[in-house]
PDB file of C-alpha atoms in Angstrom:
ATOM      1  CA  PRO A   1      22.565  62.538  40.503  1.00  0.00           C
ATOM      2  CA  ASP A   2      23.463  65.087  37.831  1.00  0.00           C
ATOM      3  CA  GLY A   3      19.865  66.301  37.610  1.00  0.00           C
ATOM      4  CA  ARG A   4      18.417  62.879  36.729  1.00  0.00           C
ATOM      5  CA  PRO A   5      15.180  61.906  38.533  1.00  0.00           C
ATOM      6  CA  SER A   6      15.314  58.893  40.851  1.00  0.00           C
ATOM      7  CA  MET A   7      13.171  55.859  40.119  1.00  0.00           C
ATOM      8  CA  LEU A   8      10.876  56.797  42.992  1.00  0.00           C
ATOM      9  CA  GLN A   9      10.402  60.284  41.526  1.00  0.00           C
ATOM     10  CA  ARG A  10       9.603  58.798  38.136  1.00  0.00           C
ATOM     11  CA  LEU A  11       7.014  56.470  39.675  1.00  0.00           C
ATOM     12  CA  ILE A  12       5.319  59.326  41.514  1.00  0.00           C
ATOM     13  CA  ARG A  13       5.209  61.412  38.331  1.00  0.00           C
ATOM     14  CA  GLY A  14       3.571  58.466  36.595  1.00  0.00           C
ATOM     15  CA  GLY A  15       0.855  58.297  39.225  1.00  0.00           C
ATOM     16  CA  VAL A  16       2.120  55.237  41.119  1.00  0.00           C
ATOM     17  CA  GLY A  17       1.283  55.518  44.822  1.00  0.00           C
ATOM     18  CA  GLU A  18      -1.602  57.898  44.330  1.00  0.00           C
ATOM     19  CA  SER A  19      -4.531  57.319  46.668  1.00  0.00           C
ATOM     20  CA  LYS A  20      -7.753  56.236  44.981  1.00  0.00           C
ATOM     21  CA  SER A  21      -9.620  58.536  47.322  1.00  0.00           C
ATOM     22  CA  LYS A  22      -9.273  62.297  46.922  1.00  0.00           C
ATOM     23  CA  HIS A  23      -9.554  62.705  50.692  1.00  0.00           C
ATOM     24  CA  LYS A  24      -6.545  60.492  51.520  1.00  0.00           C
ATOM     25  CA  ALA A  25      -2.867  61.381  51.364  1.00  0.00           C
ATOM     26  CA  PRO A  26      -0.652  59.757  48.699  1.00  0.00           C
ATOM     27  CA  ILE A  27       0.701  56.330  49.559  1.00  0.00           C
ATOM     28  CA  HIS A  28       4.298  56.465  50.800  1.00  0.00           C
ATOM     29  CA  LEU A  29       6.450  54.068  48.768  1.00  0.00           C
ATOM     30  CA  LYS A  30       9.695  52.575  49.999  1.00  0.00           C
ATOM     31  CA  PRO A  31      12.217  50.852  47.691  1.00  0.00           C
ATOM     32  CA  VAL A  32      13.483  47.389  48.576  1.00  0.00           C
ATOM     33  CA  GLY A  33      17.236  47.577  48.133  1.00  0.00           C
ATOM     34  CA  ARG A  34      18.561  49.567  45.190  1.00  0.00           C
ATOM     35  CA  LEU A  35      20.331  49.284  41.854  1.00  0.00           C
ATOM     36  CA  ASP A  36      23.163  51.551  40.782  1.00  0.00           C
ATOM     37  CA  MET A  37      22.930  53.598  37.573  1.00  0.00           C
ATOM     38  CA  MET A  38      24.749  50.982  35.464  1.00  0.00           C
ATOM     39  CA  THR A  39      22.538  48.073  36.613  1.00  0.00           C
ATOM     40  CA  GLU A  40      19.145  47.202  35.155  1.00  0.00           C
ATOM     41  CA  GLY A  41      16.312  44.860  35.965  1.00  0.00           C
ATOM     42  CA  LEU A  42      13.817  44.212  38.742  1.00  0.00           C
ATOM     43  CA  MET A  43      13.061  46.874  41.347  1.00  0.00           C
ATOM     44  CA  ILE A  44      10.504  46.462  44.150  1.00  0.00           C
ATOM     45  CA  PHE A  45       8.561  49.211  45.924  1.00  0.00           C
ATOM     46  CA  THR A  46       6.163  48.733  48.809  1.00  0.00           C
ATOM     47  CA  SER A  47       4.045  50.836  51.157  1.00  0.00           C
ATOM     48  CA  ASP A  48       4.984  48.591  54.097  1.00  0.00           C
ATOM     49  CA  GLY A  49       8.235  49.781  55.706  1.00  0.00           C
ATOM     50  CA  GLN A  50       8.668  46.697  57.912  1.00  0.00           C
ATOM     51  CA  TYR A  51       8.092  44.362  54.973  1.00  0.00           C
ATOM     52  CA  ALA A  52      10.751  46.239  52.990  1.00  0.00           C
ATOM     53  CA  ARG A  53      13.160  45.982  55.926  1.00  0.00           C
ATOM     54  CA  ASP A  54      12.571  42.220  56.256  1.00  0.00           C
ATOM     55  CA  LEU A  55      13.293  41.729  52.545  1.00  0.00           C
ATOM     56  CA  GLU A  56      16.553  43.681  52.782  1.00  0.00           C
ATOM     57  CA  LEU A  57      18.101  42.188  55.933  1.00  0.00           C
ATOM     58  CA  PRO A  58      21.045  39.887  55.037  1.00  0.00           C
ATOM     59  CA  LYS A  59      20.257  37.595  58.003  1.00  0.00           C
ATOM     60  CA  ASN A  60      17.028  36.552  56.251  1.00  0.00           C
ATOM     61  CA  PHE A  61      19.019  35.106  53.308  1.00  0.00           C
ATOM     62  CA  LEU A  62      16.600  36.144  50.577  1.00  0.00           C
ATOM     63  CA  TRP A  63      17.881  34.982  47.209  1.00  0.00           C
ATOM     64  CA  ARG A  64      18.689  37.614  44.566  1.00  0.00           C
ATOM     65  CA  THR A  65      19.404  36.345  41.061  1.00  0.00           C
ATOM     66  CA  TYR A  66      21.197  38.225  38.278  1.00  0.00           C
ATOM     67  CA  ARG A  67      22.220  37.689  34.681  1.00  0.00           C
ATOM     68  CA  VAL A  68      25.732  39.062  34.241  1.00  0.00           C
ATOM     69  CA  ARG A  69      27.770  39.534  31.085  1.00  0.00           C
ATOM     70  CA  VAL A  70      31.496  39.575  31.740  1.00  0.00           C
ATOM     71  CA  HIS A  71      34.523  39.996  29.513  1.00  0.00           C
ATOM     72  CA  GLY A  72      37.772  38.280  30.361  1.00  0.00           C
ATOM     73  CA  ARG A  73      39.368  34.921  30.979  1.00  0.00           C
ATOM     74  CA  LEU A  74      36.981  32.768  33.008  1.00  0.00           C
ATOM     75  CA  THR A  75      38.687  29.727  34.517  1.00  0.00           C
ATOM     76  CA  PRO A  76      37.504  26.862  36.742  1.00  0.00           C
ATOM     77  CA  MET A  77      39.598  28.376  39.559  1.00  0.00           C
ATOM     78  CA  LYS A  78      37.739  31.671  39.273  1.00  0.00           C
ATOM     79  CA  MET A  79      34.382  29.883  39.279  1.00  0.00           C
ATOM     80  CA  ARG A  80      35.409  28.027  42.421  1.00  0.00           C
ATOM     81  CA  ALA A  81      36.590  31.269  44.069  1.00  0.00           C
ATOM     82  CA  MET A  82      33.153  32.824  43.496  1.00  0.00           C
ATOM     83  CA  ARG A  83      31.444  29.833  45.119  1.00  0.00           C
ATOM     84  CA  VAL A  84      33.806  29.765  48.103  1.00  0.00           C
ATOM     85  CA  GLY A  85      34.005  33.521  48.731  1.00  0.00           C
ATOM     86  CA  VAL A  86      36.210  36.436  47.700  1.00  0.00           C
ATOM     87  CA  THR A  87      37.959  39.299  49.484  1.00  0.00           C
ATOM     88  CA  ALA A  88      38.117  42.407  47.294  1.00  0.00           C
ATOM     89  CA  ARG A  89      39.613  45.875  47.581  1.00  0.00           C
ATOM     90  CA  ILE A  90      37.090  48.720  47.527  1.00  0.00           C
ATOM     91  CA  ASN A  91      37.813  51.402  44.915  1.00  0.00           C
ATOM     92  CA  ASP A  92      34.825  53.669  45.410  1.00  0.00           C
ATOM     93  CA  ASN A  93      36.464  56.982  46.349  1.00  0.00           C
ATOM     94  CA  ILE A  94      35.343  59.192  43.476  1.00  0.00           C
ATOM     95  CA  ASN A  95      37.488  62.219  42.639  1.00  0.00           C
ATOM     96  CA  VAL A  96      36.234  64.691  40.081  1.00  0.00           C
ATOM     97  CA  GLU A  97      38.953  65.807  37.669  1.00  0.00           C
ATOM     98  CA  GLY A  98      37.591  68.317  35.153  1.00  0.00           C
ATOM     99  CA  ASP A  99      34.595  66.663  33.529  1.00  0.00           C
ATOM    100  CA  ALA A 100      35.676  63.122  34.458  1.00  0.00           C
ATOM    101  CA  SER A 101      35.126  61.076  37.595  1.00  0.00           C
ATOM    102  CA  VAL A 102      38.035  58.900  38.638  1.00  0.00           C
ATOM    103  CA  ALA A 103      37.841  56.048  41.163  1.00  0.00           C
ATOM    104  CA  SER A 104      40.813  55.795  43.510  1.00  0.00           C
ATOM    105  CA  PRO A 105      41.665  52.951  45.918  1.00  0.00           C
ATOM    106  CA  THR A 106      40.518  53.399  49.507  1.00  0.00           C
ATOM    107  CA  GLY A 107      42.741  50.608  50.789  1.00  0.00           C
ATOM    108  CA  LYS A 108      39.768  48.968  52.509  1.00  0.00           C
ATOM    109  CA  MET A 109      39.171  45.261  51.958  1.00  0.00           C
ATOM    110  CA  MET A 110      35.704  43.693  51.893  1.00  0.00           C
ATOM    111  CA  LYS A 111      34.956  40.001  52.386  1.00  0.00           C
ATOM    112  CA  TYR A 112      32.118  38.443  50.393  1.00  0.00           C
ATOM    113  CA  LYS A 113      30.457  35.107  51.020  1.00  0.00           C
ATOM    114  CA  GLY A 114      30.187  32.434  48.343  1.00  0.00           C
ATOM    115  CA  ILE A 115      27.640  32.876  45.564  1.00  0.00           C
ATOM    116  CA  LYS A 116      25.901  30.439  43.243  1.00  0.00           C
ATOM    117  CA  VAL A 117      27.183  30.841  39.709  1.00  0.00           C
ATOM    118  CA  SER A 118      26.651  29.003  36.435  1.00  0.00           C
ATOM    119  CA  ILE A 119      27.562  29.709  32.815  1.00  0.00           C
ATOM    120  CA  GLU A 120      24.644  30.434  30.480  1.00  0.00           C
ATOM    121  CA  ARG A 121      26.608  30.904  27.268  1.00  0.00           C
ATOM    122  CA  LYS A 122      29.851  32.225  25.808  1.00  0.00           C
ATOM    123  CA  THR A 123      30.136  34.585  22.832  1.00  0.00           C
ATOM    124  CA  PRO A 124      33.541  34.786  21.084  1.00  0.00           C
ATOM    125  CA  GLN A 125      34.729  38.294  20.282  1.00  0.00           C
ATOM    126  CA  SER A 126      37.469  39.170  17.807  1.00  0.00           C
ATOM    127  CA  GLY A 127      40.350  41.446  18.709  1.00  0.00           C
ATOM    128  CA  ARG A 128      43.983  42.215  17.837  1.00  0.00           C
ATOM    129  CA  ARG A 129      47.167  42.327  19.854  1.00  0.00           C
ATOM    130  CA  GLN A 130      50.333  44.027  18.549  1.00  0.00           C
ATOM    131  CA  ARG A 131      53.587  42.071  18.655  1.00  0.00           C
ATOM    132  CA  ARG A 132      57.139  42.861  17.542  1.00  0.00           C
ATOM    133  CA  ASN A 133      56.914  40.581  14.525  1.00  0.00           C
ATOM    134  CA  GLY A 134      53.573  41.991  13.392  1.00  0.00           C
ATOM    135  CA  THR A 135      49.979  41.541  14.480  1.00  0.00           C
ATOM    136  CA  GLU A 136      48.329  38.411  15.740  1.00  0.00           C
ATOM    137  CA  GLU A 137      44.599  37.744  15.643  1.00  0.00           C
ATOM    138  CA  VAL A 138      43.337  36.866  19.099  1.00  0.00           C
ATOM    139  CA  ARG A 139      39.893  36.126  20.468  1.00  0.00           C
ATOM    140  CA  GLY A 140      38.358  37.341  23.700  1.00  0.00           C
ATOM    141  CA  THR A 141      35.157  36.012  25.200  1.00  0.00           C
ATOM    142  CA  ASN A 142      31.970  37.552  26.495  1.00  0.00           C
ATOM    143  CA  THR A 143      30.355  35.164  28.967  1.00  0.00           C
ATOM    144  CA  TRP A 144      26.821  35.326  30.319  1.00  0.00           C
ATOM    145  CA  LEU A 145      26.609  34.116  33.919  1.00  0.00           C
ATOM    146  CA  ARG A 146      23.628  33.445  36.158  1.00  0.00           C
ATOM    147  CA  ILE A 147      24.488  34.448  39.730  1.00  0.00           C
ATOM    148  CA  THR A 148      22.490  34.111  42.940  1.00  0.00           C
ATOM    149  CA  CYS A 149      23.534  35.793  46.187  1.00  0.00           C
ATOM    150  CA  THR A 150      21.954  36.687  49.539  1.00  0.00           C
ATOM    151  CA  GLU A 151      24.129  39.462  50.992  1.00  0.00           C
ATOM    152  CA  GLY A 152      23.046  42.427  48.871  1.00  0.00           C
ATOM    153  CA  LYS A 153      26.140  44.531  49.644  1.00  0.00           C
ATOM    154  CA  ASN A 154      26.803  47.692  47.644  1.00  0.00           C
ATOM    155  CA  ARG A 155      28.307  46.884  44.210  1.00  0.00           C
ATOM    156  CA  GLN A 156      28.892  43.336  45.420  1.00  0.00           C
ATOM    157  CA  LEU A 157      28.965  41.483  42.097  1.00  0.00           C
ATOM    158  CA  ARG A 158      31.026  44.123  40.314  1.00  0.00           C
ATOM    159  CA  ARG A 159      33.639  43.993  43.086  1.00  0.00           C
ATOM    160  CA  ILE A 160      33.762  40.185  43.227  1.00  0.00           C
ATOM    161  CA  LEU A 161      34.125  39.814  39.473  1.00  0.00           C
ATOM    162  CA  GLY A 162      36.541  42.727  39.227  1.00  0.00           C
ATOM    163  CA  ALA A 163      38.779  41.147  41.864  1.00  0.00           C
ATOM    164  CA  LEU A 164      38.970  38.078  39.615  1.00  0.00           C
ATOM    165  CA  GLY A 165      39.967  40.100  36.553  1.00  0.00           C
ATOM    166  CA  LEU A 166      36.528  40.011  34.923  1.00  0.00           C
ATOM    167  CA  ASP A 167      34.976  43.169  33.483  1.00  0.00           C
ATOM    168  CA  VAL A 168      31.197  43.451  33.989  1.00  0.00           C
ATOM    169  CA  THR A 169      29.655  44.802  30.774  1.00  0.00           C
ATOM    170  CA  ARG A 170      26.007  44.194  31.674  1.00  0.00           C
ATOM    171  CA  LEU A 171      24.196  43.412  34.931  1.00  0.00           C
ATOM    172  CA  ILE A 172      20.474  42.552  35.131  1.00  0.00           C
ATOM    173  CA  ARG A 173      18.577  41.596  38.297  1.00  0.00           C
ATOM    174  CA  ILE A 174      15.939  39.053  37.290  1.00  0.00           C
ATOM    175  CA  SER A 175      14.529  38.000  40.659  1.00  0.00           C
ATOM    176  CA  TYR A 176      14.396  38.970  44.329  1.00  0.00           C
ATOM    177  CA  GLY A 177      12.929  36.391  46.678  1.00  0.00           C
ATOM    178  CA  ASP A 178       9.718  35.197  45.002  1.00  0.00           C
ATOM    179  CA  TYR A 179       9.434  38.328  42.850  1.00  0.00           C
ATOM    180  CA  ASP A 180      10.449  37.683  39.238  1.00  0.00           C
ATOM    181  CA  LEU A 181      11.096  40.061  36.353  1.00  0.00           C
ATOM    182  CA  ASN A 182       9.706  37.615  33.793  1.00  0.00           C
ATOM    183  CA  THR A 183       8.714  39.565  30.643  1.00  0.00           C
ATOM    184  CA  ILE A 184       8.054  42.987  32.202  1.00  0.00           C
ATOM    185  CA  PRO A 185       9.417  45.505  29.636  1.00  0.00           C
ATOM    186  CA  PRO A 186      11.940  48.204  30.623  1.00  0.00           C
ATOM    187  CA  GLY A 187      10.331  51.234  32.284  1.00  0.00           C
ATOM    188  CA  LYS A 188       7.079  49.407  33.048  1.00  0.00           C
ATOM    189  CA  ALA A 189       5.650  49.400  36.602  1.00  0.00           C
ATOM    190  CA  ILE A 190       2.936  46.916  37.561  1.00  0.00           C
ATOM    191  CA  GLU A 191       1.122  46.262  40.822  1.00  0.00           C
ATOM    192  CA  VAL A 192       1.478  42.706  42.174  1.00  0.00           C
ATOM    193  CA  PRO A 193       0.222  40.954  45.324  1.00  0.00           C
ATOM    194  CA  ALA A 194       2.725  40.896  48.193  1.00  0.00           C
ATOM    195  CA  ARG A 195       4.610  37.607  48.341  1.00  0.00           C
ATOM    196  CA  ASP A 196       4.609  35.732  51.638  1.00  0.00           C
ATOM    197  CA  PHE A 197       7.810  36.624  53.502  1.00  0.00           C
ATOM    198  CA  ALA A 198       7.951  33.393  55.527  1.00  0.00           C
ATOM    199  CA  SER A 199       7.757  31.355  52.338  1.00  0.00           C
ATOM    200  CA  MET A 200      10.645  33.296  50.762  1.00  0.00           C
ATOM    201  CA  LYS A 201      12.741  32.947  53.915  1.00  0.00           C
ATOM    202  CA  LYS A 202      12.351  29.148  53.925  1.00  0.00           C
ATOM    203  CA  LYS A 203      14.885  28.819  51.110  1.00  0.00           C
ATOM    204  CA  GLY A 204      17.576  29.676  53.644  1.00  0.00           C
ATOM    205  CA  GLN A 205      21.283  29.971  52.853  1.00  0.00           C
ATOM    206  CA  LEU A 206      22.678  29.258  49.400  1.00  0.00           C
ATOM    207  CA  PHE A 207      24.812  26.407  50.692  1.00  0.00           C
ATOM    208  CA  PRO A 208      22.995  24.580  53.566  1.00  0.00           C
ATOM    209  CA  GLY A 209      25.320  23.284  56.267  1.00  0.00           C
ATOM    210  CA  ASP A 210      28.190  25.423  54.987  1.00  0.00           C
ATOM    211  CA  SER A 211      28.561  27.360  58.243  1.00  0.00           C
ATOM    212  CA  LYS A 212      28.746  24.123  60.278  1.00  0.00           C
ATOM    213  CA  SER A 213      31.404  22.614  58.042  1.00  0.00           C
ATOM    214  CA  LYS A 214      33.469  25.799  58.236  1.00  0.00           C
ATOM    215  CA  LYS A 215      33.373  25.760  62.037  1.00  0.00           C
ATOM    216  CA  LYS A 216      34.529  22.140  62.075  1.00  0.00           C
ATOM    217  CA  GLU A 217      37.260  22.878  59.543  1.00  0.00           C
ATOM    218  CA  LYS A 218      38.459  25.878  61.530  1.00  0.00           C
ATOM    219  CA  ALA A 219      38.725  23.804  64.712  1.00  0.00           C
ATOM    220  CA  THR A 220      40.875  21.104  63.064  1.00  0.00           C
ATOM    221  CA  GLU A 221      42.985  23.056  60.580  1.00  0.00           C
ATOM    222  CA  GLU A 222      46.726  23.457  61.080  1.00  0.00           C
ATOM    223  CA  PRO A 223      48.330  26.890  61.621  1.00  0.00           C
ATOM    224  CA  ARG A 224      48.960  28.792  58.377  1.00  0.00           C
ATOM    225  CA  SER A 225      51.533  31.323  57.352  1.00  0.00           C
ATOM    226  CA  THR A 226      50.692  34.979  57.833  1.00  0.00           C
ATOM    227  CA  VAL A 227      50.375  35.699  54.081  1.00  0.00           C
ATOM    228  CA  GLU A 228      48.801  33.365  51.535  1.00  0.00           C
ATOM    229  CA  TRP A 229      48.946  34.288  47.850  1.00  0.00           C
ATOM    230  CA  VAL A 230      46.396  33.060  45.326  1.00  0.00           C
ATOM    231  CA  ASN A 231      46.772  33.664  41.573  1.00  0.00           C
ATOM    232  CA  TYR A 232      43.432  33.769  39.747  1.00  0.00           C
ATOM    233  CA  ALA A 233      44.878  34.658  36.349  1.00  0.00           C
TER     234      ALA A 233
END
């Protein structure tokens, strides 16, 4: 967008996908999934369309792992909510006002399955809050999380964390199936052997047996009220 080349265009300009033979057409590359403009990290391209499709399908439960830096109050309840699953409102209607783009609520709700999440480290950050009797020094926290999911929905992690009052300040994909970012520097493209799809698929769901337990719980649970409020603050 805005005149910027796509990653695929940049790869082609750099010679990636060129046929080694002058008599053969260039190799057609297909991206596996995608990253939005504000996300960095591992991207995979392949010349095999079916292989790309198999890697993307949510039903195959391929694990995608990210390092995420968030700002805000992270509580045990919020960590549990991420592991159980979150329903978030989608705010992706973009209206252009002058030179600025403003996101407005669509009113649509999206349900996300549970994700694996752990805390890597916390970094205190100084700040000030104005009060009637003067100023008070307060401290916020930047927290690095390691998150693994299998759904791959558009802006999934940003929406989940945003629904819990956490602001994503950095998002890095570090692995996809058996493909790992490791120490590949930014902007570098390398050719690697195709990983075995069946082997990647064997990992299965993030929480084995979770679907069975939910079915059993649903069959035995008592009727609930129409509206149930949960405060994550």
